[in-house]
Short mmCIF file of C-alpha atoms in Angstrom, two decimals:
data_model
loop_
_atom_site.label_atom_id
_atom_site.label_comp_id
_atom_site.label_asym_id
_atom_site.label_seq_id
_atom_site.Cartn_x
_atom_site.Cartn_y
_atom_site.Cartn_z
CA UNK A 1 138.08 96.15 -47.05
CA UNK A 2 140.33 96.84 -44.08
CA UNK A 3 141.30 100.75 -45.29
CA UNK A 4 137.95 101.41 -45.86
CA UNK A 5 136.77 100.67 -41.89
CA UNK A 6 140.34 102.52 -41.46
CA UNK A 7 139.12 105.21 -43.40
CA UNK A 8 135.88 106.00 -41.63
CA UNK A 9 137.27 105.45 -38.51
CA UNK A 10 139.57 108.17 -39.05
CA UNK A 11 136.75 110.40 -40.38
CA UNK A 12 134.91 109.85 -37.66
CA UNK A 13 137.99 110.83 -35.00
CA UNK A 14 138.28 114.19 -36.70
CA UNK A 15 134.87 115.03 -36.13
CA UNK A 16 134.73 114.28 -32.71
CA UNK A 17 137.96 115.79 -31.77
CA UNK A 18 136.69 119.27 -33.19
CA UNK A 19 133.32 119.05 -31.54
CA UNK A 20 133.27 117.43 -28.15
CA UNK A 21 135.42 118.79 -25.04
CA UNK A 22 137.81 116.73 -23.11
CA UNK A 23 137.71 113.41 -25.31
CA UNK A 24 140.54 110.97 -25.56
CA UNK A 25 140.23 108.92 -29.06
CA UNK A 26 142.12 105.51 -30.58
CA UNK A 27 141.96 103.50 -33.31
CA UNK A 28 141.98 99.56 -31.70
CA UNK A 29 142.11 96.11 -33.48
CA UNK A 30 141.95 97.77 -37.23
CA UNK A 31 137.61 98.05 -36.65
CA UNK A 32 136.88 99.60 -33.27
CA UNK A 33 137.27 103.13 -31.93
CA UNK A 34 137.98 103.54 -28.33
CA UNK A 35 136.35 106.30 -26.74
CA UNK A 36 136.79 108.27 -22.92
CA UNK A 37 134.22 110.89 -22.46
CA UNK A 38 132.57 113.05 -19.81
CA UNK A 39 129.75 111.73 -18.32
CA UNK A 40 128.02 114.91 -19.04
CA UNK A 41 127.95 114.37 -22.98
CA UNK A 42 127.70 110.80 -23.36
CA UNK A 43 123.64 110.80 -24.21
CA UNK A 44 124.94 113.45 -26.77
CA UNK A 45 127.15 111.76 -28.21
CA UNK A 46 125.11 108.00 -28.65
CA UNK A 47 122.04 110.11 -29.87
CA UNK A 48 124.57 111.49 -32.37
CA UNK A 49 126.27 108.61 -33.28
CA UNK A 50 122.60 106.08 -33.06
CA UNK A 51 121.25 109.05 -35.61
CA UNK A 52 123.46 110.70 -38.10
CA UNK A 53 126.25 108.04 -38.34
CA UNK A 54 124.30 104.78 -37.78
CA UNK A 55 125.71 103.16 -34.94
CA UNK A 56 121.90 101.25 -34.17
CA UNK A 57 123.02 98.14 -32.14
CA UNK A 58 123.85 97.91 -28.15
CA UNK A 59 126.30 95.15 -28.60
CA UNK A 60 127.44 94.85 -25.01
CA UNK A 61 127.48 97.26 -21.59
CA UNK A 62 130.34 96.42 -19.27
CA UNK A 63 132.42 97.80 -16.31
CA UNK A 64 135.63 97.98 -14.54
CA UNK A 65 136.49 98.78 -10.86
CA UNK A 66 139.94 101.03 -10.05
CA UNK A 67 140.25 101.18 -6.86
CA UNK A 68 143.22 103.04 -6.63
CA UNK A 69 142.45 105.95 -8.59
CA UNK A 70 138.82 105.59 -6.65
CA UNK A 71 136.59 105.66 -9.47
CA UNK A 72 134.39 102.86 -11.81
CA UNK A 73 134.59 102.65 -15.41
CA UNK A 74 131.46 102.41 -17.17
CA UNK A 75 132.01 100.47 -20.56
CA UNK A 76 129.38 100.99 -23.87
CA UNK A 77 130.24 98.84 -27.10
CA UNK A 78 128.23 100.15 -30.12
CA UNK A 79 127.98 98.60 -34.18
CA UNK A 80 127.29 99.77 -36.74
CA UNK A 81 126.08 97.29 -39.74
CA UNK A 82 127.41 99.61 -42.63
CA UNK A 83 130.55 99.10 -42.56
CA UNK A 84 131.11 96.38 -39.63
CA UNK A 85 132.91 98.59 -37.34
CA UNK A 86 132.59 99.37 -33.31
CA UNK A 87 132.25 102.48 -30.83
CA UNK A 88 133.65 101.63 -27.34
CA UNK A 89 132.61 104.38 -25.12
CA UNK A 90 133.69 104.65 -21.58
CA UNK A 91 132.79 106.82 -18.93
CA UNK A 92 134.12 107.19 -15.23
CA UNK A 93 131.98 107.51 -12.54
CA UNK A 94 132.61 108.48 -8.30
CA UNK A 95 133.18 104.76 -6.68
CA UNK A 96 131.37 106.08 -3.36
CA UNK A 97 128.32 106.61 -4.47
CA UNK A 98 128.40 105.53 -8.34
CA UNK A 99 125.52 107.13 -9.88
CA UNK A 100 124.18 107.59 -13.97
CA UNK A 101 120.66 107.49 -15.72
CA UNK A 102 119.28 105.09 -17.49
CA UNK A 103 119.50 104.46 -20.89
CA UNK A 104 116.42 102.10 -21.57
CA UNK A 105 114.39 104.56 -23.85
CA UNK A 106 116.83 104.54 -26.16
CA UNK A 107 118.03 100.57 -26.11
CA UNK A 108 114.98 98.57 -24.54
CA UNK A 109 118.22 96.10 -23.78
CA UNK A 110 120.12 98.11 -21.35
CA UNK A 111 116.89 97.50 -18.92
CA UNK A 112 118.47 94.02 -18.21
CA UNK A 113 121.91 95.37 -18.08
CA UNK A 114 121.55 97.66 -15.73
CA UNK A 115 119.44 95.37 -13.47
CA UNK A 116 122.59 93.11 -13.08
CA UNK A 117 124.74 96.00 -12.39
CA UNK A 118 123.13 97.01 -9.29
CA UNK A 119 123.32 94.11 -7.68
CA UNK A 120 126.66 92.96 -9.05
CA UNK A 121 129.00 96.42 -8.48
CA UNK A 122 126.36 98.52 -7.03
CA UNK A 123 125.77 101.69 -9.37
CA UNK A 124 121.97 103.16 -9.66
CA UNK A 125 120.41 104.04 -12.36
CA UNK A 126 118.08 106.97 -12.23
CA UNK A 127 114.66 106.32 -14.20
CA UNK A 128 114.79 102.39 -14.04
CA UNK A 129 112.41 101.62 -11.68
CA UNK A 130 113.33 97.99 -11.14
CA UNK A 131 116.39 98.27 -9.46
CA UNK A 132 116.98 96.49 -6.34
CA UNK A 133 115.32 93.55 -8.17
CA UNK A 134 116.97 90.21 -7.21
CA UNK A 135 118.58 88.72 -10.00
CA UNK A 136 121.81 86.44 -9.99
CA UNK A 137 121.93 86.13 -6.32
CA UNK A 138 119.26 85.83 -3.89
CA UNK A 139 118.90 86.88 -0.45
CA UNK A 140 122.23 88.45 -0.67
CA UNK A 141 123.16 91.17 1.94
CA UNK A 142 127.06 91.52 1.90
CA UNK A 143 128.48 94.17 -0.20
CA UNK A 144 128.45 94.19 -3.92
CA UNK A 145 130.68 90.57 -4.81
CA UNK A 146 132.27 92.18 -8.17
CA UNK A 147 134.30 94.83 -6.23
CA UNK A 148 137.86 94.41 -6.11
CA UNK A 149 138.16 94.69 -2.25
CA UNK A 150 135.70 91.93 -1.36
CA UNK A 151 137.12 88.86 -0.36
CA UNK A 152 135.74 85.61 -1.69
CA UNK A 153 138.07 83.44 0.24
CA UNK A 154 137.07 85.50 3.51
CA UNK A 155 133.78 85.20 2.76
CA UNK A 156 134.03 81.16 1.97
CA UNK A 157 136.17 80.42 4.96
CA UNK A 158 133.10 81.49 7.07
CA UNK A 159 130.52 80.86 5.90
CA UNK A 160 131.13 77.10 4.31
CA UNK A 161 132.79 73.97 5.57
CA UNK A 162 135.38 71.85 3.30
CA UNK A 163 135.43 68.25 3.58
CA UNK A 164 138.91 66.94 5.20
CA UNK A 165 141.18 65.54 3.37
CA UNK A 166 143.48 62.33 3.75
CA UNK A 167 145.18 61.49 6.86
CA UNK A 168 148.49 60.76 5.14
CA UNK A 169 148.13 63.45 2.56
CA UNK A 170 150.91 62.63 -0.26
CA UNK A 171 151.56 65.01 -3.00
CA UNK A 172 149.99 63.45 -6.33
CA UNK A 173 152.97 63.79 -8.32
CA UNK A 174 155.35 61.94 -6.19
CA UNK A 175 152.50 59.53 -5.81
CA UNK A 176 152.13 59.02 -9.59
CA UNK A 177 155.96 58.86 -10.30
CA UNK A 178 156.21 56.08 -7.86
CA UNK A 179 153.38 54.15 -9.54
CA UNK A 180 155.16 54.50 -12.92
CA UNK A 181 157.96 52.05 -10.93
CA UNK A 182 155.95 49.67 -9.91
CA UNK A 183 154.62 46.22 -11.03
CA UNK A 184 151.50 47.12 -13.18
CA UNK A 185 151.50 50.73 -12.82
CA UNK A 186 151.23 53.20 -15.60
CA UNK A 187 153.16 52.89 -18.76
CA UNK A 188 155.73 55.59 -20.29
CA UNK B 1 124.16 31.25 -13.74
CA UNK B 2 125.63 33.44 -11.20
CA UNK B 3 124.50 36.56 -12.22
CA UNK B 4 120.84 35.85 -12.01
CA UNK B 5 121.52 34.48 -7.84
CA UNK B 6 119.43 36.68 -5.88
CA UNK B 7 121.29 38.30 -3.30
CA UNK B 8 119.16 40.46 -1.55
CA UNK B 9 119.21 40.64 2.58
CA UNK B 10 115.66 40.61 3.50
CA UNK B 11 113.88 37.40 3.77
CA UNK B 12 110.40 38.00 2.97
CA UNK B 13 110.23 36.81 -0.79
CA UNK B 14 108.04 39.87 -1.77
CA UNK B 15 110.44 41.90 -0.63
CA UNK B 16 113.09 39.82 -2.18
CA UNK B 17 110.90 40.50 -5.73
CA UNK B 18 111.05 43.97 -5.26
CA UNK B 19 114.45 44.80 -5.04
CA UNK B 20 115.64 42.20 -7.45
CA UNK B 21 113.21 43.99 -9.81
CA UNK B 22 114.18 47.72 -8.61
CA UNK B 23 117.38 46.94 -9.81
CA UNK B 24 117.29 46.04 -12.75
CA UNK B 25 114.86 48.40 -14.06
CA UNK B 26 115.87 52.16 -12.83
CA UNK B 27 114.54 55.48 -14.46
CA UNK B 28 116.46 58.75 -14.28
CA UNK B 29 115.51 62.33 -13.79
CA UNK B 30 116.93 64.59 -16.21
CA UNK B 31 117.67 67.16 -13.72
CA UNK B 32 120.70 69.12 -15.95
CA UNK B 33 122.57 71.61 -13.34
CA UNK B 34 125.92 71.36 -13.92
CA UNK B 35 128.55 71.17 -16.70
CA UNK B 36 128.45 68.12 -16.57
CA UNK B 37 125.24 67.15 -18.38
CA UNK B 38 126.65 67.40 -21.79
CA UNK B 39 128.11 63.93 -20.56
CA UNK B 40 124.58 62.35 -20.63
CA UNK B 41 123.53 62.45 -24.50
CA UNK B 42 126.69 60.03 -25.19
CA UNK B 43 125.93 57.49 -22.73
CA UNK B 44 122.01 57.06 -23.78
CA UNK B 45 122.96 56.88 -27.34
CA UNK B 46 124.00 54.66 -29.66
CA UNK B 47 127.87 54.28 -28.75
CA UNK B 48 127.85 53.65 -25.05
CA UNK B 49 124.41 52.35 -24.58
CA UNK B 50 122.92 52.87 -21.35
CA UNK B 51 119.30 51.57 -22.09
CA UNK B 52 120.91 48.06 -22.53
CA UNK B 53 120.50 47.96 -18.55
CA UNK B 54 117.26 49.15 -18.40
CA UNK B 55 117.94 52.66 -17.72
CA UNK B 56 116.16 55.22 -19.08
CA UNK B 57 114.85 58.69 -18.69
CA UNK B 58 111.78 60.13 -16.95
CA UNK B 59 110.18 63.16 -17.20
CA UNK B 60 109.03 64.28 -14.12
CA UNK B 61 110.63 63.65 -9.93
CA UNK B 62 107.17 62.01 -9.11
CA UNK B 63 108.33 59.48 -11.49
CA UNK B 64 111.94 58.60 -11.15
CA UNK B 65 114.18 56.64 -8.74
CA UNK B 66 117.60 58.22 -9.45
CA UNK B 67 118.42 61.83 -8.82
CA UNK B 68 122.28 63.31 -11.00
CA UNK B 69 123.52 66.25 -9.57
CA UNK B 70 125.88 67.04 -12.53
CA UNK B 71 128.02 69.15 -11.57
CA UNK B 72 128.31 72.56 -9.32
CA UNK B 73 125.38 73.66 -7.30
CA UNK B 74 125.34 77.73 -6.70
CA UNK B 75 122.68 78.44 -3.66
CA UNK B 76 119.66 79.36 -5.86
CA UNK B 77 119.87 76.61 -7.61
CA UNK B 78 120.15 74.02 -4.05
CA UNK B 79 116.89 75.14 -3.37
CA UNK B 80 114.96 74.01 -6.18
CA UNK B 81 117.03 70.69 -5.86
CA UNK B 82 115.76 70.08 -2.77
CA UNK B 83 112.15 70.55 -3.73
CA UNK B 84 112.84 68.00 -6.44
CA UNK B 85 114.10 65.86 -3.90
CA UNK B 86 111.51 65.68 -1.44
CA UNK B 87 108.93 65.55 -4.25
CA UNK B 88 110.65 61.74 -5.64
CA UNK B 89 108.77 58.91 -3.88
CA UNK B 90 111.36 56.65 -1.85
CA UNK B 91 113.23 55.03 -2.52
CA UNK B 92 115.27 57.21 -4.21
CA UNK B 93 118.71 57.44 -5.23
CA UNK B 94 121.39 59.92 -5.72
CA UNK B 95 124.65 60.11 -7.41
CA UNK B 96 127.06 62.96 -7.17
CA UNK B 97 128.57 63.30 -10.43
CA UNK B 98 131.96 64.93 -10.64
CA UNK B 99 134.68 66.78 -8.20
CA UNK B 100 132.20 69.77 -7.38
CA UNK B 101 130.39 67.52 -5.13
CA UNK B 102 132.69 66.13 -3.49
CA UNK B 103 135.21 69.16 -2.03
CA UNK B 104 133.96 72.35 -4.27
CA UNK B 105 136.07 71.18 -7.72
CA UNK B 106 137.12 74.41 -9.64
CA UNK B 107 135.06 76.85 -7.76
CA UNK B 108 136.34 76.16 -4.33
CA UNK B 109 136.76 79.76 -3.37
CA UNK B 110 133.20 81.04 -5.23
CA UNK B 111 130.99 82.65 -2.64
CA UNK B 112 128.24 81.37 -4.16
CA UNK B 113 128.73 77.52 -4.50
CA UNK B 114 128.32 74.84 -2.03
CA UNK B 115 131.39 72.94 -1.34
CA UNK B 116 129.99 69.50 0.24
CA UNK B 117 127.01 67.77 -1.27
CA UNK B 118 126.77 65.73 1.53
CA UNK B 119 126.06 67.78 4.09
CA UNK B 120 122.69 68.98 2.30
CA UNK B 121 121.30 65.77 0.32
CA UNK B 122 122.39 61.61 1.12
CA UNK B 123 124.73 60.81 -1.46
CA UNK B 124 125.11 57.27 -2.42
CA UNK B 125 127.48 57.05 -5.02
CA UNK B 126 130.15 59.24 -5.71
CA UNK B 127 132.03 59.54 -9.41
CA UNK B 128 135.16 61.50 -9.72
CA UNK B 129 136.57 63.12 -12.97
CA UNK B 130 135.83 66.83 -14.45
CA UNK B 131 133.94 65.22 -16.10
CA UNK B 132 134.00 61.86 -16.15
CA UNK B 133 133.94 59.76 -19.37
CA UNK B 134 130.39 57.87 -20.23
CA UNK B 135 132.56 54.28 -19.55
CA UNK B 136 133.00 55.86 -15.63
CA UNK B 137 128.99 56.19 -15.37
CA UNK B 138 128.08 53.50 -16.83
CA UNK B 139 130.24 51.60 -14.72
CA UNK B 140 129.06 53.74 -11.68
CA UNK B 141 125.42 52.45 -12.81
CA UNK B 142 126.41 48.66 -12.62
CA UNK B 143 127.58 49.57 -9.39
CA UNK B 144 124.43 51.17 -8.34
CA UNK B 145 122.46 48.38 -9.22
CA UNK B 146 124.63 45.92 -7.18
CA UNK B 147 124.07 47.79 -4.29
CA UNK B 148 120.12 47.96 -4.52
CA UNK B 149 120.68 44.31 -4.83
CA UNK B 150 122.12 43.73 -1.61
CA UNK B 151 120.61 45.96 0.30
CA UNK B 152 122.89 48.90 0.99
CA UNK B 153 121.94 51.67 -1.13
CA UNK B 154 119.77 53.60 1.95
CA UNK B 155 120.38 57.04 1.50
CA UNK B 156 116.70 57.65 1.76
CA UNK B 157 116.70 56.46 5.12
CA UNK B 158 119.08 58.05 6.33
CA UNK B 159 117.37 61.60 5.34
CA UNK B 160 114.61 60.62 7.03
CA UNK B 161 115.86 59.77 10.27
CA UNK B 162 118.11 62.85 10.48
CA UNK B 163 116.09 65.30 9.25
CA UNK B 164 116.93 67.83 11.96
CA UNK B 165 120.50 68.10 10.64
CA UNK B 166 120.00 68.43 7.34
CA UNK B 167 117.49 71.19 7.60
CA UNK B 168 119.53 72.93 9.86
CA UNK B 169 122.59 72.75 7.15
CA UNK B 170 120.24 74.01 4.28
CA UNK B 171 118.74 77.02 6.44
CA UNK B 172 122.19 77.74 6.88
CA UNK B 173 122.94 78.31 3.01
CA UNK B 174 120.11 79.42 1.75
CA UNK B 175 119.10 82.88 2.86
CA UNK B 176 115.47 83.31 1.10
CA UNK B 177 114.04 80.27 3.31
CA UNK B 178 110.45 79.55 1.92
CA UNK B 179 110.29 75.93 2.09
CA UNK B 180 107.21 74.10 3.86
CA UNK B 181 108.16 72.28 7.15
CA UNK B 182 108.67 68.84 6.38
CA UNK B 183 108.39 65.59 9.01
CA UNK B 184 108.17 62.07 8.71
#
């Protein structure tokens, strides 16, 4: 069962290598292939793969933020039910002003997707008009909370209050490994 | 028998009837918002009965005398606990189940949870765990109860005569402030 996913896999790497520009390919986890693409030829390449090789199902859309080399990652998981393999497809888009169009003609699910990525990391989807939409967080006007250079303790520290803790303050284990000494404490 | 001596503190003998019934007859709103609710189908079942102390579940706040807060409370979901709250007809309980309540628990440093439930609702009991076993509410209950008994479970008073500061705590919070102004 496995050499036959390894099989078509592999097929399906050739043919890509030979007709798209620029593509990076790997063969992950014995059922998924890991793609990086330009983010000019990505709708070519999931109208390809949704049409001629049967890769129907939007499994999960995802991202990642690198600061350092300035850009966001922009994460696509396809399946296929033929043969029970995966299509990750990632894309890399400017961090300053992180742009891309929608995809919601094509999977009516990437609508809610995209919805929580505005608000979450901040990029805007051309041709879905609901972003902006309020969604996990409301009345929120910081900057986006799933970057990498926002602060949650910053953010805590002045905006919430902790309660105080005890005036003498021990440390629990030396608390508990005097109770283990004493007359009724806890047992070995 | 010294567990059916009425202990109550007020002297008028309706009064006394009241809370000696109140006590021993409480319902609870199913209000779910935590982790912590999956800890509530074991202690009304079978094994560690609850209904054996006449506790039992209601459906709706209009018709329950103890409000659970089960667990961590992000800022969306304070709102609509508040609404429930103000909507129960005193008196009214609350018990804070859990260590989110009391200091923030596991999401101390979220910037989206509260970190004190006292500063927004009165709390009258307090249970500690993550989360804590059906024995530790049911004993928590008994507790309750006792209290009503004598008198010192007044949480509900307390809301109501320091309105302005808890108002003032929740407008702090909660960004999208729609509520109706509330006096009483």
């Amino acid at each position: 069962m496995e050499d036959i996913k390894i099989k078509e896999l592999n097929r399906l790497k050739e043919i890509l290598i030979d007709n798209f520009k620029n593509v990076e390919i790997d063969v992950l986890d014995k059922e998924s292939l890991k793609i990086k693409i330009e983010k000019d030829s990505l709708i070519l390449l999931i109208n390809y793969l949704l049409n001629q090789e049967n890769y129907i199902h939007l499994s999960m859309m995802s991202y990642v933020d690198w600061p350092e080399k300035k850009k966001i990652e922009l994460i696509y998981i396809l399946h296929s039910y033929e043969n029970g393999t995966n299509t990750i497809i990632s894309i890399f888009l400017d961090r300053e002003k992180p742009e891309f169009v929608t995809l919601k003609n094509i999977f009516a699910q990437a609508e809610t997707y995209e919805i929580e990525f505005n608000e979450m990391i901040g990029i805007d989807f051309k041709g879905n008009n609901r972003m902006g939409e309020e969604f996990l967080l409301e009345g929120w006007d910081g900057p986006p909370p799933m970057r990498r250079d926002f602060d949650t303790l910053d953010y805590v520290n002045d905006n919430y209050e902790f309660r105080a803790g005890r005036e003498d303050a021990i440390d629990v284990r030396e608390f508990i490994k005097n109770m283990k000494h004493e007359k009724g404490g806890l047992d070995d | 028998m010294e567990e059916n001596k009425i202990k109550t503190k007020s002297k008028n003998p309706f009064l006394m009837i009241d809370e000696w019934a109140r006590a021993r007859s409480l319902w609870l709103l199913m209000f779910c918002t935590g982790c912590g609710a999956i800890e509530l189908p074991p202690t009304m079942t079978s094994r560690y009965d609850m209904e054996r102390f006449g506790i039992g579940p209601a459906a709706t706040p209009r018709q329950a005398d103890i409000l659970l807060i089960t667990g961590y409370l992000a800022t969306k979901t304070l709102k609509r606990v508040i609404r429930a709250y103000e909507q129960m007809q005193s008196p009214k309980y609350v018990i804070g189940f859990g260590s989110c309540t009391i200091n923030g628990g596991m999401y101390w440093d979220s910037y989206n949870t509260i970190k004190r439930l006292d500063m927004y609702i009165p709390v009258d009991i307090w249970i500690s765990g993550c989360m804590p076993r059906p024995e530790a509410v049911i004993k928590s209950l008994n507790h309750l109860s006792e209290m009503i008994d004598e008198g010192r479970a007044d949480g509900w008073k307390k809301y109501q005569e320091n309105l302005k500061w808890y108002k003032a705590n929740q407008k702090k919070v909660i960004n999208n402030w729609d509520l109706p102004e509330y006096s009483y």
